[in-house]
Tab-separated table of C-alpha atoms in Angstrom:
chain	number	residue	atom	x	y	z
S	1	MET	CA	0.054	0.178	0.083
S	2	THR	CA	2.749	2.152	0.787
S	3	LYS	CA	4.895	1.869	-2.358
S	4	ARG	CA	1.439	2.393	-4.520
S	5	LEU	CA	1.015	5.698	-2.428
S	6	ALA	CA	4.753	6.782	-3.124
S	7	PHE	CA	4.031	5.875	-6.926
S	8	VAL	CA	0.673	8.143	-6.803
S	9	ALA	CA	2.318	10.840	-4.993
S	10	LEU	CA	5.608	10.942	-7.678
S	11	LEU	CA	3.253	10.424	-10.676
S	12	ALA	CA	1.068	13.674	-9.390
S	13	LEU	CA	4.011	15.614	-8.843
S	14	THR	CA	6.014	14.554	-12.493
S	15	ALA	CA	2.425	15.466	-14.214
S	16	CYS	CA	2.130	19.153	-12.401
S	17	PRO	CA	2.187	22.158	-14.660
S	18	PRO	CA	5.156	24.108	-14.734
S	19	LYS	CA	5.310	27.104	-12.359
S	20	PHE	CA	5.896	30.218	-14.205
S	21	ALA	CA	8.994	31.699	-12.478
S	22	SER	CA	10.840	28.311	-13.797
S	23	LEU	CA	9.944	29.062	-17.089
S	24	PRO	CA	13.023	30.289	-19.502
S	25	LYS	CA	13.002	33.727	-19.879
S	26	PRO	CA	12.344	34.993	-23.646
S	27	THR	CA	14.841	35.615	-26.228
S	28	GLN	CA	13.293	38.736	-27.556
S	29	ASN	CA	11.519	41.798	-26.227
S	30	GLN	CA	7.909	41.899	-27.250
S	31	TYR	CA	5.144	43.471	-26.100
S	32	PHE	CA	1.345	44.380	-27.692
S	33	VAL	CA	-1.011	46.748	-26.329
S	34	LEU	CA	-4.647	45.552	-25.919
S	35	ALA	CA	-6.831	48.973	-26.150
S	36	LYS	CA	-9.971	47.582	-24.432
S	37	ASP	CA	-10.833	44.768	-22.008
S	38	HIS	CA	-11.208	41.515	-24.103
S	39	VAL	CA	-14.045	39.582	-21.683
S	40	ARG	CA	-16.208	36.620	-22.908
S	41	ILE	CA	-19.220	35.754	-21.268
S	42	GLU	CA	-20.997	32.204	-21.129
S	43	LYS	CA	-23.180	30.193	-19.085
S	44	ARG	CA	-22.424	26.757	-17.857
S	45	GLY	CA	-23.352	23.680	-15.824
S	46	LEU	CA	-26.344	24.746	-13.701
S	47	GLY	CA	-26.888	28.273	-15.231
S	48	TYR	CA	-23.909	29.832	-13.744
S	49	THR	CA	-22.400	33.162	-15.782
S	50	TRP	CA	-18.494	33.079	-16.469
S	51	ALA	CA	-16.771	35.795	-17.322
S	52	GLU	CA	-13.258	35.147	-18.602
S	53	GLY	CA	-10.663	37.643	-20.314
S	54	LEU	CA	-8.456	40.032	-20.423
S	55	ARG	CA	-7.805	43.491	-19.169
S	56	ALA	CA	-6.913	46.436	-21.236
S	57	GLY	CA	-3.346	47.211	-20.824
S	58	ILE	CA	0.000	45.847	-21.830
S	59	TYR	CA	1.187	42.881	-22.505
S	60	THR	CA	5.038	41.775	-22.139
S	61	LEU	CA	6.839	38.673	-23.575
S	62	ALA	CA	7.686	37.210	-20.004
S	63	ALA	CA	8.605	33.767	-20.621
S	64	GLU	CA	8.716	31.438	-23.206
S	65	ASP	CA	8.992	27.404	-23.183
S	66	ASP	CA	9.480	24.770	-26.718
S	67	SER	CA	5.818	25.341	-27.701
S	68	GLY	CA	5.239	29.015	-26.929
S	69	LEU	CA	5.243	32.406	-25.584
S	70	TYR	CA	3.980	33.755	-22.401
S	71	PHE	CA	2.603	37.488	-22.930
S	72	LEU	CA	2.233	38.931	-19.267
S	73	GLY	CA	-0.161	41.738	-18.397
S	74	GLU	CA	0.179	44.525	-15.795
S	75	GLY	CA	-1.211	43.584	-12.295
S	76	LYS	CA	-4.152	41.304	-12.190
S	77	SER	CA	-4.801	41.275	-16.074
S	78	VAL	CA	-6.816	38.335	-16.317
S	79	VAL	CA	-10.499	38.075	-15.445
S	80	TYR	CA	-11.754	34.868	-14.278
S	81	MET	CA	-14.710	35.147	-12.458
S	82	SER	CA	-17.999	33.037	-11.797
S	83	ASN	CA	-21.184	33.306	-10.361
S	84	GLU	CA	-22.364	36.137	-8.316
S	85	PRO	CA	-18.954	38.229	-9.754
S	86	ALA	CA	-19.531	37.342	-12.621
S	87	ASP	CA	-22.928	38.278	-12.791
S	88	ARG	CA	-22.171	41.766	-11.337
S	89	TYR	CA	-19.924	42.119	-14.156
S	90	VAL	CA	-22.623	41.647	-17.040
S	91	LYS	CA	-24.717	44.128	-15.248
S	92	THR	CA	-22.162	47.028	-13.874
S	93	GLY	CA	-18.938	46.112	-16.236
S	94	GLU	CA	-17.155	46.001	-12.492
S	95	ILE	CA	-14.324	43.377	-12.483
S	96	GLN	CA	-13.768	41.693	-8.846
S	97	GLY	CA	-10.375	40.295	-8.194
S	98	GLY	CA	-8.466	38.870	-11.140
S	99	GLN	CA	-5.339	36.643	-11.543
S	100	LYS	CA	-1.709	37.551	-12.477
S	101	GLY	CA	-1.473	36.262	-16.579
S	102	GLY	CA	-1.693	37.046	-19.875
S	103	LEU	CA	-2.030	35.412	-23.344
S	104	TRP	CA	0.377	32.146	-24.395
S	105	LEU	CA	0.477	32.216	-27.926
S	106	PRO	CA	2.092	29.162	-29.946
S	107	LYS	CA	5.389	29.175	-31.919
S	108	ARG	CA	5.970	29.088	-35.829
S	109	GLY	CA	5.191	25.600	-36.324
S	110	VAL	CA	3.623	24.856	-33.486
S	111	ASP	CA	-0.313	23.840	-34.049
S	112	GLU	CA	-1.636	24.793	-31.253
S	113	ALA	CA	-4.203	27.381	-30.299
S	114	PRO	CA	-3.626	30.609	-28.487
S	115	ARG	CA	-4.806	30.623	-24.539
S	116	ILE	CA	-5.625	32.885	-22.077
S	117	TRP	CA	-3.170	31.689	-18.838
S	118	PHE	CA	-3.142	32.670	-15.353
S	119	GLU	CA	-0.344	31.879	-12.428
S	120	ALA	CA	-2.436	30.277	-9.635
S	121	ALA	CA	-2.505	32.243	-6.257
S	122	ALA	CA	-1.341	30.893	-3.143
S	123	PRO	CA	-4.043	29.863	-0.383
S	124	THR	CA	-5.424	32.940	1.454
S	125	GLN	CA	-6.832	31.175	4.397
S	126	ASP	CA	-5.406	27.673	6.432
S	127	GLY	CA	-7.831	24.569	5.747
S	128	PRO	CA	-7.879	21.197	4.204
S	129	GLY	CA	-6.992	21.983	1.477
S	130	ALA	CA	-4.409	24.720	1.813
S	131	MET	CA	-1.643	22.721	1.464
S	132	TRP	CA	-2.427	20.861	-1.480
S	133	ALA	CA	-3.224	24.804	-3.152
S	134	ALA	CA	0.491	26.247	-1.697
S	135	ILE	CA	1.624	22.965	-3.654
S	136	GLY	CA	-0.254	24.618	-6.723
S	137	ALA	CA	0.728	28.292	-6.346
S	138	GLY	CA	2.627	29.546	-9.075
S	139	GLU	CA	1.894	27.216	-11.459
S	140	VAL	CA	0.687	28.096	-15.102
S	141	ARG	CA	-2.884	27.499	-15.545
S	142	PHE	CA	-4.860	27.674	-18.936
S	143	ILE	CA	-8.509	28.609	-19.265
S	144	GLY	CA	-10.310	25.892	-21.142
S	145	TYR	CA	-12.627	28.291	-23.489
S	146	GLY	CA	-11.727	27.033	-27.012
S	147	SER	CA	-9.412	29.064	-28.999
S	148	GLU	CA	-8.500	32.487	-29.198
S	149	LYS	CA	-7.599	32.955	-33.039
S	150	ASP	CA	-9.799	35.681	-33.886
S	151	PHE	CA	-9.180	37.687	-31.097
S	152	VAL	CA	-5.669	37.025	-31.512
S	153	SER	CA	-5.476	38.063	-35.130
S	154	LYS	CA	-6.275	41.541	-34.466
S	155	ILE	CA	-3.442	42.123	-32.078
S	156	GLN	CA	0.100	43.783	-33.237
S	157	ILE	CA	2.928	42.636	-31.385
S	158	ILE	CA	5.855	44.840	-31.313
S	159	THR	CA	9.554	44.015	-31.236
S	160	LYS	CA	11.824	46.371	-29.235
């Protein structure tokens, strides 16, 4: 039983997403400017509202991996809300909270869709899941909402 638990724990650790801080630094200086918020609204599950997207601002190339480029927005640039905060956004445009992150773009020759990404936050309180949440803090997470190709086609990337 102990060997089986150790194997499962090792498997879980090796399958973890990368930590943003451990990603290689970019080989170029690039950025783009998002003139206005890009937020999409969707109803899921039992009719819950989800608001997901990017806030207006400057997105700078901050990291890369073998497949793509990580453009990082200023502050909490990723909108990722559900339920009451998302319903409030629909009614008032108020964005509650946010996540550190931005837009991931595939490198040339990589057949993957662009995606919004964010860095998982550390837990804000103690509790049964706090240890596991702390282990996941800093990990790169992607928002699973279709392709960003139409949105990305309008972005002009500038090389410094």
